[in-house]
Coordinates of C-alpha atoms in Angstrom, one line a residue:
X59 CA -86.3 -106.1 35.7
X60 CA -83.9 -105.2 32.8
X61 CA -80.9 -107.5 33.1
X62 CA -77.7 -105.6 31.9
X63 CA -73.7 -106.8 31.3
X64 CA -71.9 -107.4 34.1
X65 CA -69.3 -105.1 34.3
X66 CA -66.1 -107.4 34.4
X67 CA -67.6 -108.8 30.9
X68 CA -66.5 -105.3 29.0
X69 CA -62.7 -105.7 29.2
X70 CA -63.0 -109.5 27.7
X71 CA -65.6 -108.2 25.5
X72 CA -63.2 -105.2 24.1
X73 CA -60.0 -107.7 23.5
X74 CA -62.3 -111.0 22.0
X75 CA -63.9 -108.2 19.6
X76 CA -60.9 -107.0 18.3
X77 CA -58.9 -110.3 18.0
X78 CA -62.2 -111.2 15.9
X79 CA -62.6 -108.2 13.7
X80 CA -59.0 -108.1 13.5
X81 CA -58.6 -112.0 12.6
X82 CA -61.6 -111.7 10.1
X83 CA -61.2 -108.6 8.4
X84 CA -57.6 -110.3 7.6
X85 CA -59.6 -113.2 6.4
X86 CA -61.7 -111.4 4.2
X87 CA -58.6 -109.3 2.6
X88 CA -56.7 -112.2 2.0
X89 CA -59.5 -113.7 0.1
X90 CA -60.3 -111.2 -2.0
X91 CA -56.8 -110.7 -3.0
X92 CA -56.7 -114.4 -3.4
X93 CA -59.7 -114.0 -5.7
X94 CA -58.5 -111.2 -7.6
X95 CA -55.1 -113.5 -8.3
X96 CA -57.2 -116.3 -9.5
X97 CA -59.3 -113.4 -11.4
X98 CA -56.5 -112.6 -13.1
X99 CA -54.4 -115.7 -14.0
X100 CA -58.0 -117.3 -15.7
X101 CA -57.7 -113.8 -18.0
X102 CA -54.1 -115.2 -19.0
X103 CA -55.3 -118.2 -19.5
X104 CA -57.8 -117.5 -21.6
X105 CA -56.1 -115.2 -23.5
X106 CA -57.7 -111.7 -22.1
X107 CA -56.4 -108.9 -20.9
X108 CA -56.8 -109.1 -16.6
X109 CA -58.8 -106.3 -15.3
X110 CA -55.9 -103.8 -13.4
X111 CA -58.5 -104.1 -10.5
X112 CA -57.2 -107.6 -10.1
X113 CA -53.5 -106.8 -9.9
X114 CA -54.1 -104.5 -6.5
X115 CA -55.0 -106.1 -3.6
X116 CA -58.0 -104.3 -1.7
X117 CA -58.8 -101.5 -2.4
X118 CA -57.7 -102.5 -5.7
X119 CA -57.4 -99.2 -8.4
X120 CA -61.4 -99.2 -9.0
X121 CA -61.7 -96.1 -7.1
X122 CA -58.9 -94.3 -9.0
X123 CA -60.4 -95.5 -12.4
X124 CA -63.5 -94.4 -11.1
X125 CA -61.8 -90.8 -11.2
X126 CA -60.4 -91.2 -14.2
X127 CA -63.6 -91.3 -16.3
X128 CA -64.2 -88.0 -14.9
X129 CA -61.8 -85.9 -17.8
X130 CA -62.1 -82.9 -15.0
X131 CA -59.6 -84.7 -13.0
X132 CA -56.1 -84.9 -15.0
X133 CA -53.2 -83.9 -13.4
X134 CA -50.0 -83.1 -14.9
X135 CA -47.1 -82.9 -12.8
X136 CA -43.4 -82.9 -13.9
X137 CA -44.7 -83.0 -17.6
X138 CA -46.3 -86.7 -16.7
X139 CA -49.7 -87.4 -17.3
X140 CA -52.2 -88.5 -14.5
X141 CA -55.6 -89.5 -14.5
X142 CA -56.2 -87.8 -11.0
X143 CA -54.2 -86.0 -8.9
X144 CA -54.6 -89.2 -6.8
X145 CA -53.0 -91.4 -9.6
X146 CA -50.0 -89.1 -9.6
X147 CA -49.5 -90.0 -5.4
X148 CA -48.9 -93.5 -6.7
X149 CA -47.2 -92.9 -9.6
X150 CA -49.7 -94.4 -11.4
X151 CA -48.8 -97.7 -10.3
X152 CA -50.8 -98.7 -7.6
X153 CA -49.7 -102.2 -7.9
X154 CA -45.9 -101.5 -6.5
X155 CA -47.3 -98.9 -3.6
X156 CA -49.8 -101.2 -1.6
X157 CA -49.8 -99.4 1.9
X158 CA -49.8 -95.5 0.4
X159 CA -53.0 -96.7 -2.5
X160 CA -54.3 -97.8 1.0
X161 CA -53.6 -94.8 2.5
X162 CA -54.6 -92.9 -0.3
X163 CA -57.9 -94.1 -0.6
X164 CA -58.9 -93.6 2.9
X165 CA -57.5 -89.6 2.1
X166 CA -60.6 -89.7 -0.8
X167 CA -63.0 -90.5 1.7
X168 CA -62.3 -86.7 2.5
X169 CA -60.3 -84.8 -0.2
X170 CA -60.8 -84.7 -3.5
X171 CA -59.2 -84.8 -6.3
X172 CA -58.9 -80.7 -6.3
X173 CA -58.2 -80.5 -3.1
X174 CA -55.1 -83.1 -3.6
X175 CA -54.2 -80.7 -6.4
X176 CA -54.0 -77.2 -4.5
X177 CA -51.9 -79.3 -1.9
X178 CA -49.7 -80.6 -4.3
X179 CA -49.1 -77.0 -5.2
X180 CA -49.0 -75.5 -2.3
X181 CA -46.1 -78.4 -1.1
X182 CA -44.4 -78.6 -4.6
X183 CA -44.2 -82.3 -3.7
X184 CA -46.4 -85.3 -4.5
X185 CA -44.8 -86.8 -1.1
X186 CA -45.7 -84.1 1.0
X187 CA -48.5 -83.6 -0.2
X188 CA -49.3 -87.3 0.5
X189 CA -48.1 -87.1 4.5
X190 CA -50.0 -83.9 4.8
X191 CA -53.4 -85.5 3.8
X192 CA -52.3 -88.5 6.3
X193 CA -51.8 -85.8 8.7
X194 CA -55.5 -84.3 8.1
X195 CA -57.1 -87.5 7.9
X196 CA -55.6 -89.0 11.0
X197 CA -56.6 -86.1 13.1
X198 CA -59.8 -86.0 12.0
X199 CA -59.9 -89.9 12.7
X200 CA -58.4 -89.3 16.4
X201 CA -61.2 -86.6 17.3
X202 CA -63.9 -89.1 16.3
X203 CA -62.1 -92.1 18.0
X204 CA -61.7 -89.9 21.0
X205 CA -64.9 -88.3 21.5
X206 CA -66.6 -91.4 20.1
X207 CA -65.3 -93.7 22.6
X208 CA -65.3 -91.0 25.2
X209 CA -69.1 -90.4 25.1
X210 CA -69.9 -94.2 24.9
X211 CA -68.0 -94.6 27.9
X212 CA -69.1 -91.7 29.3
X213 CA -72.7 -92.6 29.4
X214 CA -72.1 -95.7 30.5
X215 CA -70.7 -94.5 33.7
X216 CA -72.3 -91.3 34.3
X217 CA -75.7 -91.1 33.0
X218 CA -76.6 -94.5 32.6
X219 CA -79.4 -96.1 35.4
X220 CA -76.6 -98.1 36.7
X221 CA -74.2 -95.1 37.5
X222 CA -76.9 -94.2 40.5
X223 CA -75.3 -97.5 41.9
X224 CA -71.4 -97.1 41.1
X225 CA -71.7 -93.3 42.9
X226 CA -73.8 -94.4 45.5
X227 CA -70.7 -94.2 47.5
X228 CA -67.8 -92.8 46.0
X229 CA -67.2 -89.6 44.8
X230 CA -68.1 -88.4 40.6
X231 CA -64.9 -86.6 38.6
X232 CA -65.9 -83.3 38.6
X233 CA -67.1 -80.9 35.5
X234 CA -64.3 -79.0 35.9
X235 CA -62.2 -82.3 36.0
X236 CA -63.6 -83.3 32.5
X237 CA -63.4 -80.2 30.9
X238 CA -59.8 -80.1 31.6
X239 CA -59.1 -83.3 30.3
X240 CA -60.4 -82.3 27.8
X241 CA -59.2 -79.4 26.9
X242 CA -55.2 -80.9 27.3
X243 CA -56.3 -83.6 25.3
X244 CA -57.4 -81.8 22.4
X245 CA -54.4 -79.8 22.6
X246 CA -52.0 -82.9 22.6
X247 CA -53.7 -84.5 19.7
X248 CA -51.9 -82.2 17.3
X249 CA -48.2 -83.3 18.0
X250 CA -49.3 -87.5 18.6
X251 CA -50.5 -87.9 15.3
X252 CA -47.2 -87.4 14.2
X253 CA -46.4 -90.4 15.3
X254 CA -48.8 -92.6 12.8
X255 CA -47.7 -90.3 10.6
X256 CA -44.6 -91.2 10.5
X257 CA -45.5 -94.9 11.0
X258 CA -46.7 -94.6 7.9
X259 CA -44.2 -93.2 6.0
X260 CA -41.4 -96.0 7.1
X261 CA -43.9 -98.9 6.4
X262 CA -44.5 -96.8 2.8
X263 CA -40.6 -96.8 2.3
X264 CA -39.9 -100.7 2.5
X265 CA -37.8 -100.0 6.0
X266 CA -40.0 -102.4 8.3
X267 CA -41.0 -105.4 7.9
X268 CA -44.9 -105.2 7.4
X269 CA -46.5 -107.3 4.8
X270 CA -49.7 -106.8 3.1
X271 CA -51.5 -110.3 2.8
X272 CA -51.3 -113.1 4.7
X273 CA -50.3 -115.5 2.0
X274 CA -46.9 -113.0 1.8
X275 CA -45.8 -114.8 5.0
X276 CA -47.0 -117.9 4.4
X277 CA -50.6 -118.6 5.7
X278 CA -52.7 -118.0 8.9
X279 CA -50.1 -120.3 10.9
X280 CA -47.0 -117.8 10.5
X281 CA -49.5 -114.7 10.8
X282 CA -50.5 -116.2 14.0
X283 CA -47.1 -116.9 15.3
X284 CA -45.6 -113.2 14.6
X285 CA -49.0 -111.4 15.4
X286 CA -47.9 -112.7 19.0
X287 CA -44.6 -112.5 19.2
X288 CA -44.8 -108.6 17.8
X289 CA -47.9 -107.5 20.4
X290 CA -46.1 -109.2 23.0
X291 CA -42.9 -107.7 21.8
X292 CA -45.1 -103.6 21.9
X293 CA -46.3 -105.0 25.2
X294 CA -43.0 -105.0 26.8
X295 CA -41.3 -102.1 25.0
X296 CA -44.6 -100.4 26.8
X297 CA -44.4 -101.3 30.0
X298 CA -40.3 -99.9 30.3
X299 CA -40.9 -96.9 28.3
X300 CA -43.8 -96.2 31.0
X301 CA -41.5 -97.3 33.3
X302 CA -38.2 -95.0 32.4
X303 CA -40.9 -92.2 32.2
X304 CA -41.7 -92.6 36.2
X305 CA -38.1 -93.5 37.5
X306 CA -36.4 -91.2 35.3
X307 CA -36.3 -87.8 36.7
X308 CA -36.0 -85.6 34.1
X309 CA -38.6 -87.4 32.3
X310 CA -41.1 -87.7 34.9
X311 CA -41.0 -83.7 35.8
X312 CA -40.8 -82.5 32.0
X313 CA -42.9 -85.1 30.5
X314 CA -45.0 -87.5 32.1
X315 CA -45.8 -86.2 35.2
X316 CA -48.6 -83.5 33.7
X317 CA -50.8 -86.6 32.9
X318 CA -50.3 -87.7 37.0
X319 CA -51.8 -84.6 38.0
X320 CA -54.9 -87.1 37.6
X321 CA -53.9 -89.1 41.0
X322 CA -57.4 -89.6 42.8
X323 CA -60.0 -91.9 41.3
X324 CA -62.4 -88.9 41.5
X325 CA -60.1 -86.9 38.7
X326 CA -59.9 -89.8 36.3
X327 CA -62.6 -89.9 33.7
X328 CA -62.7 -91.5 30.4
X329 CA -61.6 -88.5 28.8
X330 CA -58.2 -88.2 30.4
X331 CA -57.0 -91.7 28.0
X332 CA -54.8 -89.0 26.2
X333 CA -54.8 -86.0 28.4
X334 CA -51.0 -85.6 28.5
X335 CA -48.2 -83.8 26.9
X336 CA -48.1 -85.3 23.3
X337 CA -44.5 -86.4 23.4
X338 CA -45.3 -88.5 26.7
X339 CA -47.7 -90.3 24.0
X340 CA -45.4 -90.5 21.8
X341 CA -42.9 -91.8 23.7
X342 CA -45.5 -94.9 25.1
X343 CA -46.6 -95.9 21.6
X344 CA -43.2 -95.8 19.7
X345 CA -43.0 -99.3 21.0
X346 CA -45.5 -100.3 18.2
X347 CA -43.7 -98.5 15.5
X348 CA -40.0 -99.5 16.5
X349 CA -41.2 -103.2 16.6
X350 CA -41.9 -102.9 13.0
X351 CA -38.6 -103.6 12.0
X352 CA -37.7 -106.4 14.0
X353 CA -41.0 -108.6 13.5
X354 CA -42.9 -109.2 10.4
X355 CA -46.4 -107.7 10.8
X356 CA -49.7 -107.9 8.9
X357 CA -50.5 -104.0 8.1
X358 CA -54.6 -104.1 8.4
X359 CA -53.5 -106.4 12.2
X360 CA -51.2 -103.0 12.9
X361 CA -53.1 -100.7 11.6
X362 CA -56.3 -102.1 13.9
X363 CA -53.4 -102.4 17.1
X364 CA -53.5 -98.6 16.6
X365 CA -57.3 -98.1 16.9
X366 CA -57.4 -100.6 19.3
X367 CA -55.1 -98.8 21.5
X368 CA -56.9 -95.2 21.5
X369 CA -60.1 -97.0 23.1
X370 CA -58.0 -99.5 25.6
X371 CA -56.7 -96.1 26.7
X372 CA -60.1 -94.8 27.3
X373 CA -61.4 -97.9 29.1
X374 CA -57.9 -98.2 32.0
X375 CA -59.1 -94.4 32.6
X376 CA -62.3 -94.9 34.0
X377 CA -61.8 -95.4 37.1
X378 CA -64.2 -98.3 37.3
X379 CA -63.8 -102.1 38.7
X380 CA -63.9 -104.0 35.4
X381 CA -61.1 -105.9 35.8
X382 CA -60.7 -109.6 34.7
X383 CA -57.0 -111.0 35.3
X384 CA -54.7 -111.0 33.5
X385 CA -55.9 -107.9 32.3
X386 CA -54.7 -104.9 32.8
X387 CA -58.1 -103.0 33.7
X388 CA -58.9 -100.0 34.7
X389 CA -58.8 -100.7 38.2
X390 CA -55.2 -101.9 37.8
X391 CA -54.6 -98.3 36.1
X392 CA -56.4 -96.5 38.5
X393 CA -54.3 -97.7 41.1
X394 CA -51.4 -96.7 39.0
X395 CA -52.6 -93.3 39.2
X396 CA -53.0 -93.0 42.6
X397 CA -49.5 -95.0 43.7
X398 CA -47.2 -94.6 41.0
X399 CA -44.6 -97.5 41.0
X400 CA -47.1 -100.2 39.9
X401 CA -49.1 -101.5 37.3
X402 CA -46.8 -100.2 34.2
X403 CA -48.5 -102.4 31.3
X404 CA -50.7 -101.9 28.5
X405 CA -52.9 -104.2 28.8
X406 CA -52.0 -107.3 30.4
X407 CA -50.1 -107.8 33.8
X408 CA -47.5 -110.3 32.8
X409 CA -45.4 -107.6 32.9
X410 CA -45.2 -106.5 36.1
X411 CA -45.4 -109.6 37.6
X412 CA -42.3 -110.7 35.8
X413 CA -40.4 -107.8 36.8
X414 CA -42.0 -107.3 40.5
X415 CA -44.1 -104.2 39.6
X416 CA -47.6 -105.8 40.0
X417 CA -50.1 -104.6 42.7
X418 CA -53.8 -105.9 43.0
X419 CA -56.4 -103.8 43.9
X420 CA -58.4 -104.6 46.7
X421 CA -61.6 -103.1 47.3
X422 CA -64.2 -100.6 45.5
X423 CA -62.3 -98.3 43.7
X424 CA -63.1 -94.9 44.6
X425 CA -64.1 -96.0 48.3
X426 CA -62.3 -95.9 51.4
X427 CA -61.9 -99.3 53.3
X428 CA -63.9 -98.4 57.3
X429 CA -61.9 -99.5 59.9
X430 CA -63.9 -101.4 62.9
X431 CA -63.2 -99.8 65.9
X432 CA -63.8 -101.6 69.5

């Protein structure tokens, strides 16, 4: 008999594995800046010039002097001389623009160097050109993140040899259900990257108050201390922007009430995490953008929030029982969906609870309680 996870381990298991990769992955950065650093002052030491490679922290300027030994790729603009169109995003000084030679580097991973040109053209600005590539590569990240996660859930629930027993008494969301979700989805993910977008532009222009390594705040200690206070800062600005969008009127009719059409557990589906209009989005995330200025923030801990948050969505909408408190699961969404005034968080519950908006779920989701009768 195959032995498979119980399902109230897959919330824990989502948050521990991305508190780890997120923890780790900061690790790892910080060390290999540290090791560049130390790279680099031997070089003075000795005498030798340092390798520029160990002046930028990850993903250091290898990859736009691995472009430059290609001739092919100058780029003039202004009457300045670049190695790459890429080198002339930065300025070619990668070293004083840490987030956008980030940025930029995930953009190679799609466009090259001639492609970055004709858009520079076509813009007649290096900085448009810039948040139009961020623009292309973030939608093209969403539409994997989305039907990536989607389909993983998806299986899990529907086709899976354990979905016989979830639907052995309750009701599947329909084709027609899914196709609509996904169809409104799709059509929202055009306006709500905007928002990383233009996440990205105030952390690129010094007005918040993210920092690149964790030695710029002053070890793992202080990262740990304003890693909290920010996420539990986003969770609050959350759960009464998601609030304001159900007991504001206007709001609710023109905005957030098109995702609510989903009210039955039977019409929620993984793929309705961003079936909405796109400035109802907007509006729930800005919380982790208009935190930046007010808390210091580790960008690669932010920028994993963000991807962390597009497949939490798709897990509180799948109308399933995994639920361990004080996590707001999907069965704590689900009844959001179906009652209205409860269960505003993110993703835990202290929320509600503090401000008297908390309901548990009782029962199978999806399935009626029976009433004995004499």
């Amino acid at each position: 008999m195959m032995i498979f996870p119980s399902k109230q381990s897959y919330a824990l298991s989502l948050l521990v594995t991305c508190l780890v990769v997120s923890v780790t992955y900061a690790a790892w950065w910080d060390k290999s800046n540290s090791t560049n650093d130390a790279n680099n002052n031997a070089d003075d030491l000795l005498g030798g010039s340092a390798d520029d490679t160990a002046t930028v922290p990850f993903p250091g300027r290898t990859w736009l002097d691995t472009m430059a030994l290609n001739k092919d790729n100058a780029f003039a603009w202004n009457g300045v001389e670049y190695t790459s169109a890429y080198d002339a995003l930065l300025n070619g000084t990668p070293e004083h623009h840490l987030v956008r030679n980030f940025n930029a580097w995930l953009n190679s991973w799609l466009f090259s160097t001639q492609q970055v040109e004709q858009m520079v053209q076509y813009t007649q600005s290096l900085d448009y050109a810039h948040y139009v590539l961020c623009y292309l590569r973030n939608f093209v990240g969403a539409m994997v993140v989305y039907y990536g996660t989607s389909l993983f859930f998806h299986y899990h629930i529907y086709i899976h040899p354990r979905s016989q027993t979830i639907f052995k008494d309750r009701e599947r969301p329909s084709w027609d259900t899914i196709w609509d979700q996904i169809k409104l989805s799709q059509a929202s993910m055009f306006l709500y990257i905007t928002l990383p977008v233009l996440d990205e532009y105030l952390i690129e222009q010094g007005w918040t108050q993210v920092y690149y390594t964790v030695d710029d705040i002053g070890g793992y200690g202080w990262y740990a201390v304003f890693t909290v206070i920010y996420f539990a800062l986003v969770e609050i600005g959350i759960y009464w922007m998601h609030r304001t969008l159900h007991t504001n009127k206007f709001l609710y009719k023109h905005v957030h009430m098109l995702h609510h059409k989903y009210n039955k557990p039977e019409t929620l589906s993984p793929w309705a995490s961003i079936a909405f209009n796109p400035l109802d989005g907007i509006l729930q995330a800005s919380p982790y953008v208009l935190c930046l200025p007010l808390v210091p923030c580790h960008y690669l801990t932010h920028f994993g929030l963000l991807f962390f948050t597009a497949v939490w969505a798709t897990y509180i909408h799948d109308s399933m029982d995994f639920n361990i408190d004080p996590i707001m699961g999907s069965k704590y969404h689900t009844m959001h969906h179906t009652h209205y005034i409860y269960n505003y968080g993110q993703v835990f519950t202290f929320c509600d609870q503090f401000w008297g908006t908390l309901r548990v779920p009782q029962g199978k989701t999806g399935v009626k309680p029976t009433s004995k009768t004499a």
